[in-house]
Tab-separated table of C-alpha atoms in Angstrom:
chain	number	residue	atom	x	y	z
N	1	UNK	CA	15.937	-19.548	-42.824
N	2	UNK	CA	14.273	-18.454	-39.832
N	3	UNK	CA	13.535	-15.178	-39.356
N	4	UNK	CA	12.671	-12.935	-36.821
N	5	UNK	CA	11.751	-9.367	-36.145
N	6	UNK	CA	10.608	-7.181	-38.629
N	7	UNK	CA	12.372	-9.072	-41.684
N	8	UNK	CA	10.253	-11.979	-40.525
N	9	UNK	CA	6.914	-9.871	-42.073
N	10	UNK	CA	8.346	-9.439	-45.098
N	11	UNK	CA	8.207	-13.265	-46.066
N	12	UNK	CA	5.688	-13.264	-48.622
N	13	UNK	CA	2.326	-14.749	-46.774
N	14	UNK	CA	3.724	-14.143	-43.406
N	15	UNK	CA	1.731	-12.630	-40.612
N	16	UNK	CA	3.918	-12.099	-37.610
N	17	UNK	CA	7.184	-10.797	-36.033
N	18	UNK	CA	8.097	-14.816	-35.056
N	19	UNK	CA	7.799	-18.313	-35.868
N	20	UNK	CA	6.032	-18.911	-32.730
N	21	UNK	CA	3.128	-16.754	-33.289
N	22	UNK	CA	2.377	-16.124	-36.973
N	23	UNK	CA	-0.165	-16.868	-39.722
N	24	UNK	CA	0.262	-16.939	-43.262
N	25	UNK	CA	-2.279	-15.677	-45.920
N	26	UNK	CA	-2.743	-16.280	-49.569
N	27	UNK	CA	-5.880	-15.387	-51.829
N	28	UNK	CA	-7.248	-18.290	-50.746
N	29	UNK	CA	-6.669	-19.000	-47.374
N	30	UNK	CA	-5.493	-17.117	-43.830
N	31	UNK	CA	-3.537	-20.056	-41.759
N	32	UNK	CA	-4.141	-19.278	-38.303
N	33	UNK	CA	-2.802	-23.364	-37.295
N	34	UNK	CA	0.958	-22.401	-38.220
N	35	UNK	CA	2.807	-25.589	-36.652
N	36	UNK	CA	4.902	-23.605	-33.760
N	37	UNK	CA	8.635	-24.716	-33.606
N	38	UNK	CA	9.792	-27.435	-31.534
N	39	UNK	CA	10.525	-26.728	-28.171
N	40	UNK	CA	14.497	-26.051	-26.910
N	41	UNK	CA	14.760	-27.149	-24.087
N	42	UNK	CA	17.390	-26.264	-21.548
N	43	UNK	CA	17.734	-26.970	-17.479
N	44	UNK	CA	18.908	-24.158	-15.488
N	45	UNK	CA	20.568	-24.795	-12.380
N	46	UNK	CA	18.208	-22.533	-10.130
N	47	UNK	CA	17.212	-21.851	-6.409
N	48	UNK	CA	14.933	-22.655	-5.070
N	49	UNK	CA	14.264	-25.241	-7.743
N	50	UNK	CA	15.887	-26.219	-11.010
N	51	UNK	CA	14.103	-25.434	-13.965
N	52	UNK	CA	13.546	-26.587	-17.806
N	53	UNK	CA	12.842	-23.546	-20.119
N	54	UNK	CA	12.390	-23.750	-23.508
N	55	UNK	CA	15.032	-21.311	-25.200
N	56	UNK	CA	12.540	-20.610	-28.421
N	57	UNK	CA	10.078	-19.017	-25.908
N	58	UNK	CA	12.797	-17.234	-23.469
N	59	UNK	CA	13.732	-13.552	-23.452
N	60	UNK	CA	16.029	-11.670	-21.404
N	61	UNK	CA	14.893	-8.112	-19.844
N	62	UNK	CA	17.585	-5.874	-19.254
N	63	UNK	CA	16.161	-3.171	-16.738
N	64	UNK	CA	18.000	0.750	-16.527
N	65	UNK	CA	21.239	0.055	-17.432
N	66	UNK	CA	21.461	3.604	-17.860
N	67	UNK	CA	23.999	6.808	-17.979
N	68	UNK	CA	21.906	8.257	-15.213
N	69	UNK	CA	22.087	5.222	-12.670
N	70	UNK	CA	25.472	3.818	-13.918
N	71	UNK	CA	27.840	6.181	-15.247
N	72	UNK	CA	30.123	9.300	-13.533
N	73	UNK	CA	28.131	12.632	-14.549
N	74	UNK	CA	24.998	10.801	-14.291
N	75	UNK	CA	21.856	11.902	-12.357
N	76	UNK	CA	22.724	9.427	-9.174
N	77	UNK	CA	26.156	10.744	-9.204
N	78	UNK	CA	25.298	13.894	-9.177
N	79	UNK	CA	22.735	12.988	-5.946
N	80	UNK	CA	26.101	11.611	-4.403
N	81	UNK	CA	24.641	8.087	-4.910
N	82	UNK	CA	26.903	5.201	-5.354
N	83	UNK	CA	26.917	4.733	-9.272
N	84	UNK	CA	29.251	2.622	-8.820
N	85	UNK	CA	27.951	-0.623	-7.756
N	86	UNK	CA	25.325	-0.217	-10.546
N	87	UNK	CA	28.130	-0.798	-13.000
N	88	UNK	CA	28.692	-4.427	-11.309
N	89	UNK	CA	26.387	-5.954	-13.843
N	90	UNK	CA	27.894	-5.028	-16.804
N	91	UNK	CA	30.678	-7.612	-16.810
N	92	UNK	CA	28.728	-10.291	-16.279
N	93	UNK	CA	25.985	-8.981	-19.109
N	94	UNK	CA	28.705	-8.743	-21.703
N	95	UNK	CA	29.675	-12.384	-21.036
N	96	UNK	CA	26.505	-13.714	-21.451
N	97	UNK	CA	23.876	-11.266	-23.958
N	98	UNK	CA	26.205	-13.221	-26.949
N	99	UNK	CA	25.824	-16.782	-25.819
N	100	UNK	CA	22.201	-15.941	-25.417
N	101	UNK	CA	21.997	-14.191	-28.514
N	102	UNK	CA	23.551	-17.214	-30.210
N	103	UNK	CA	20.697	-19.664	-28.526
N	104	UNK	CA	18.252	-17.144	-30.350
N	105	UNK	CA	17.071	-15.394	-27.311
N	106	UNK	CA	15.662	-11.979	-27.516
N	107	UNK	CA	17.422	-9.419	-25.467
N	108	UNK	CA	15.061	-6.415	-24.406
N	109	UNK	CA	16.651	-3.328	-22.907
N	110	UNK	CA	13.534	-1.644	-20.656
N	111	UNK	CA	14.489	1.854	-19.849
N	112	UNK	CA	13.316	4.992	-18.474
N	113	UNK	CA	12.581	7.397	-21.658
N	114	UNK	CA	10.717	9.877	-20.407
N	115	UNK	CA	8.732	12.366	-22.566
N	116	UNK	CA	9.906	15.803	-22.872
N	117	UNK	CA	6.827	17.676	-21.495
N	118	UNK	CA	6.291	14.717	-18.986
N	119	UNK	CA	2.457	14.710	-19.966
N	120	UNK	CA	2.116	10.738	-18.837
N	121	UNK	CA	3.727	11.598	-15.423
N	122	UNK	CA	1.770	12.502	-12.604
N	123	UNK	CA	2.383	14.205	-9.764
N	124	UNK	CA	2.905	11.032	-7.250
N	125	UNK	CA	6.158	10.316	-9.700
N	126	UNK	CA	7.630	13.319	-9.548
N	127	UNK	CA	7.332	13.222	-6.326
N	128	UNK	CA	9.475	10.008	-6.029
N	129	UNK	CA	12.457	12.067	-8.036
N	130	UNK	CA	11.828	15.007	-6.194
N	131	UNK	CA	10.769	14.466	-2.971
N	132	UNK	CA	11.541	18.141	-1.350
N	133	UNK	CA	10.194	20.139	-4.442
N	134	UNK	CA	14.087	21.284	-4.455
N	135	UNK	CA	16.789	19.921	-6.371
N	136	UNK	CA	16.675	18.111	-10.177
N	137	UNK	CA	14.126	15.859	-10.932
N	138	UNK	CA	12.905	13.942	-14.265
N	139	UNK	CA	13.298	16.117	-16.811
N	140	UNK	CA	15.707	18.470	-15.670
N	141	UNK	CA	19.014	19.639	-17.016
N	142	UNK	CA	22.417	18.059	-15.156
N	143	UNK	CA	24.937	20.778	-14.042
N	144	UNK	CA	27.879	19.339	-15.897
N	145	UNK	CA	26.600	18.975	-19.094
N	146	UNK	CA	22.831	19.765	-19.794
N	147	UNK	CA	21.441	16.358	-20.212
N	148	UNK	CA	18.035	16.122	-19.193
N	149	UNK	CA	17.297	13.127	-16.566
N	150	UNK	CA	16.195	9.797	-17.829
N	151	UNK	CA	14.387	11.872	-20.842
N	152	UNK	CA	14.206	9.572	-24.028
N	153	UNK	CA	16.938	10.535	-26.392
N	154	UNK	CA	19.328	12.110	-24.035
N	155	UNK	CA	22.451	11.061	-22.821
N	156	UNK	CA	20.801	10.458	-19.530
N	157	UNK	CA	18.940	7.788	-20.467
N	158	UNK	CA	21.120	5.983	-22.573
N	159	UNK	CA	22.098	2.612	-22.185
N	160	UNK	CA	25.957	2.353	-21.289
N	161	UNK	CA	28.067	2.532	-23.903
N	162	UNK	CA	29.574	-0.791	-22.169
N	163	UNK	CA	26.348	-2.569	-23.364
N	164	UNK	CA	25.016	-1.175	-26.659
N	165	UNK	CA	22.389	-3.112	-28.060
N	166	UNK	CA	22.085	-5.348	-31.197
N	167	UNK	CA	20.346	-4.528	-34.458
N	168	UNK	CA	18.017	-7.306	-33.489
N	169	UNK	CA	17.418	-5.899	-30.025
N	170	UNK	CA	14.385	-4.722	-28.946
N	171	UNK	CA	14.220	-1.500	-26.791
N	172	UNK	CA	11.226	-0.662	-24.695
N	173	UNK	CA	11.015	3.277	-22.757
N	174	UNK	CA	9.258	2.555	-19.339
N	175	UNK	CA	7.537	5.483	-17.384
N	176	UNK	CA	7.077	3.597	-14.283
N	177	UNK	CA	9.277	1.605	-11.495
N	178	UNK	CA	7.301	-1.210	-13.550
N	179	UNK	CA	8.444	-1.956	-16.745
N	180	UNK	CA	5.024	-3.509	-18.162
N	181	UNK	CA	3.090	-0.203	-16.773
N	182	UNK	CA	2.070	1.678	-19.713
N	183	UNK	CA	3.958	0.195	-21.616
N	184	UNK	CA	4.171	-2.433	-24.812
N	185	UNK	CA	6.365	-5.232	-23.253
N	186	UNK	CA	3.054	-7.430	-22.435
N	187	UNK	CA	2.236	-7.212	-25.831
N	188	UNK	CA	6.100	-7.618	-27.594
N	189	UNK	CA	6.328	-10.645	-25.137
N	190	UNK	CA	3.558	-12.094	-26.164
N	191	UNK	CA	3.647	-11.758	-29.781
N	192	UNK	CA	7.342	-13.220	-29.574
N	193	UNK	CA	5.822	-16.416	-28.169
N	194	UNK	CA	7.725	-15.956	-24.907
N	195	UNK	CA	6.506	-17.516	-21.949
N	196	UNK	CA	9.994	-17.620	-19.714
N	197	UNK	CA	11.436	-14.215	-18.778
N	198	UNK	CA	15.260	-13.385	-17.328
N	199	UNK	CA	15.396	-10.187	-15.486
N	200	UNK	CA	18.773	-8.187	-14.914
N	201	UNK	CA	19.364	-4.359	-14.035
N	202	UNK	CA	19.090	-2.286	-11.563
N	203	UNK	CA	18.329	-1.742	-9.238
N	204	UNK	CA	17.154	-5.115	-7.826
N	205	UNK	CA	15.063	-4.097	-5.638
N	206	UNK	CA	13.070	-1.159	-7.160
N	207	UNK	CA	12.861	-1.467	-11.280
N	208	UNK	CA	13.657	-5.404	-11.450
N	209	UNK	CA	11.559	-6.682	-8.839
N	210	UNK	CA	8.650	-4.722	-9.643
N	211	UNK	CA	8.821	-5.464	-12.884
N	212	UNK	CA	9.671	-9.189	-12.409
N	213	UNK	CA	6.600	-9.342	-9.871
N	214	UNK	CA	4.360	-7.909	-12.604
N	215	UNK	CA	5.608	-10.394	-15.257
N	216	UNK	CA	4.769	-13.409	-12.546
N	217	UNK	CA	1.410	-11.694	-12.148
N	218	UNK	CA	1.151	-12.218	-15.950
N	219	UNK	CA	1.589	-15.267	-16.296
N	220	UNK	CA	5.346	-15.681	-17.379
N	221	UNK	CA	8.056	-17.675	-15.966
N	222	UNK	CA	9.982	-15.679	-13.829
N	223	UNK	CA	14.160	-16.154	-13.400
N	224	UNK	CA	16.106	-13.335	-12.132
N	225	UNK	CA	19.787	-13.576	-12.619
N	226	UNK	CA	21.435	-12.288	-9.288
N	227	UNK	CA	24.795	-11.503	-10.857
N	228	UNK	CA	23.574	-9.302	-13.330
N	229	UNK	CA	21.799	-6.946	-11.137
N	230	UNK	CA	22.514	-4.367	-8.276
N	231	UNK	CA	21.462	-1.870	-6.098
N	232	UNK	CA	22.454	0.943	-4.183
N	233	UNK	CA	20.434	0.309	-1.486
N	234	UNK	CA	21.411	-1.279	1.486
N	235	UNK	CA	21.949	-5.104	1.741
N	236	UNK	CA	19.040	-5.805	3.564
N	237	UNK	CA	16.894	-5.154	0.308
N	238	UNK	CA	18.782	-7.577	-2.130
N	239	UNK	CA	18.421	-9.947	0.770
N	240	UNK	CA	14.104	-9.607	1.370
N	241	UNK	CA	13.962	-9.363	-2.899
N	242	UNK	CA	15.998	-12.939	-3.241
N	243	UNK	CA	14.160	-14.457	-0.625
N	244	UNK	CA	10.436	-13.256	-1.867
N	245	UNK	CA	11.475	-14.042	-5.455
N	246	UNK	CA	12.213	-17.486	-4.329
N	247	UNK	CA	9.220	-18.073	-2.243
N	248	UNK	CA	6.753	-16.243	-4.114
N	249	UNK	CA	7.455	-14.771	-7.629
N	250	UNK	CA	9.900	-16.871	-9.558
N	251	UNK	CA	13.850	-18.706	-9.037
N	252	UNK	CA	16.894	-17.171	-8.902
N	253	UNK	CA	20.300	-18.021	-10.802
N	254	UNK	CA	23.036	-16.301	-11.724
N	255	UNK	CA	25.314	-15.950	-15.858
N	256	UNK	CA	27.669	-18.790	-15.018
N	257	UNK	CA	24.585	-21.022	-14.361
N	258	UNK	CA	23.265	-20.768	-17.271
N	259	UNK	CA	25.990	-20.000	-19.555
N	260	UNK	CA	27.478	-23.256	-18.112
N	261	UNK	CA	23.626	-25.177	-19.258
N	262	UNK	CA	24.067	-23.422	-22.578
N	263	UNK	CA	27.734	-24.897	-23.250
N	264	UNK	CA	26.679	-28.490	-21.700
N	265	UNK	CA	22.969	-28.144	-24.171
N	266	UNK	CA	25.439	-27.221	-27.238
N	267	UNK	CA	23.400	-24.434	-27.948
N	268	UNK	CA	26.866	-21.971	-28.202
N	269	UNK	CA	30.024	-22.135	-29.330
N	270	UNK	CA	32.589	-22.467	-26.452
N	271	UNK	CA	34.432	-19.194	-27.938
N	272	UNK	CA	31.261	-17.336	-27.459
N	273	UNK	CA	31.156	-17.994	-23.639
N	274	UNK	CA	35.071	-18.182	-23.130
N	275	UNK	CA	35.217	-15.291	-20.852
N	276	UNK	CA	33.258	-16.369	-17.947
N	277	UNK	CA	35.460	-16.510	-15.113
N	278	UNK	CA	35.575	-12.922	-13.881
N	279	UNK	CA	32.306	-12.455	-13.622
N	280	UNK	CA	30.830	-9.638	-10.640
N	281	UNK	CA	30.241	-11.567	-7.406
N	282	UNK	CA	26.805	-12.122	-6.836
N	283	UNK	CA	26.591	-9.955	-4.165
N	284	UNK	CA	26.295	-6.895	-5.846
N	285	UNK	CA	24.905	-4.491	-2.804
N	286	UNK	CA	26.140	-1.765	-0.584
N	287	UNK	CA	24.713	0.459	2.216
N	288	UNK	CA	23.845	3.706	-0.255
N	289	UNK	CA	21.099	6.306	-1.512
N	290	UNK	CA	18.029	4.973	-2.610
N	291	UNK	CA	18.675	5.906	-6.211
N	292	UNK	CA	15.528	4.671	-7.840
C-alpha cells in the first residue's frame, strides 16, 4: 500500500513522508539507498514546447485563492477592486484538482497567513498594502465583519468555500509575494521528491509569477496553468507574465490539456474528469486595481 504524508512515517522502520525520499531503519541497519519508485511519465501539450513530466515527482501549488482576494466582503472588494475576476480560476480548479489527486499529485495550498503581531513583516511590506499610511492594511479589521486582513486563521485568509482542501492536501502560510520566502515550501517539495511544479492561483503577475520564478531559480521545472490563474491588473500584465514564463522561466499550458493527458495515459477515471467543457476562458484579465 502506498502511503504519503504523516501516515507514511508510521510504517515500521520507514523514515520519510514520501516514497520518493525515504530511509528505512532497523536495529542493525539504516538504509539510505531505498530504491525510488519508477517514473510515471506524462506528456503535456505546452508552450513553447511540449514537456514530459513524472507524475510521481510533480506537485501543484495553488496560490492565494483566499476570501480577501476572491470573495465579496473581502479586502479587495473593500478597496473597490475587481474580486470577481480573481474567482475565475475556481471552476477550472474544481475540475482539475480531483484528477491530479487521483493521479497521486500532491496539492499544496500556499496562502497569506500573517502573524497577528506582524512581527516578521518589515515596513516595506506594510507600505505595499497601506501605501499612503491610511486605510485598512495587513492585520487590520475589515469594517463589514471585523475579519483581519490576511491574518492566519481569520475568515479573510481562509481559502474560498468552493475550493476546500482535502485532508491529504498540504497548507503553507506565506508572508511575501513569493511563496518561497521565509516559508517551508522548498523543504516540503524536496522531501516529497518533487522536481516539477504546476502553478495556479492569483494574482498571475504578482504572487503566482514570483513564486514561479523563485521555483525556477531553485531548479524546479515550472508549468503555469493559464486558465487556473487570474489577476485584476491590466491586461498587459498577464501578457508580459505569459511571455516571460515561456521565454525564461518555464512552460505554459491549461487545465484542459492536463486533463486530456491524464485521460490519455489512463491516470484517471473518465468520471473524475467528465465536467471539463465549461472551464473558464484562459484569458482571465480585466483592467482593474492592482490588488496584491
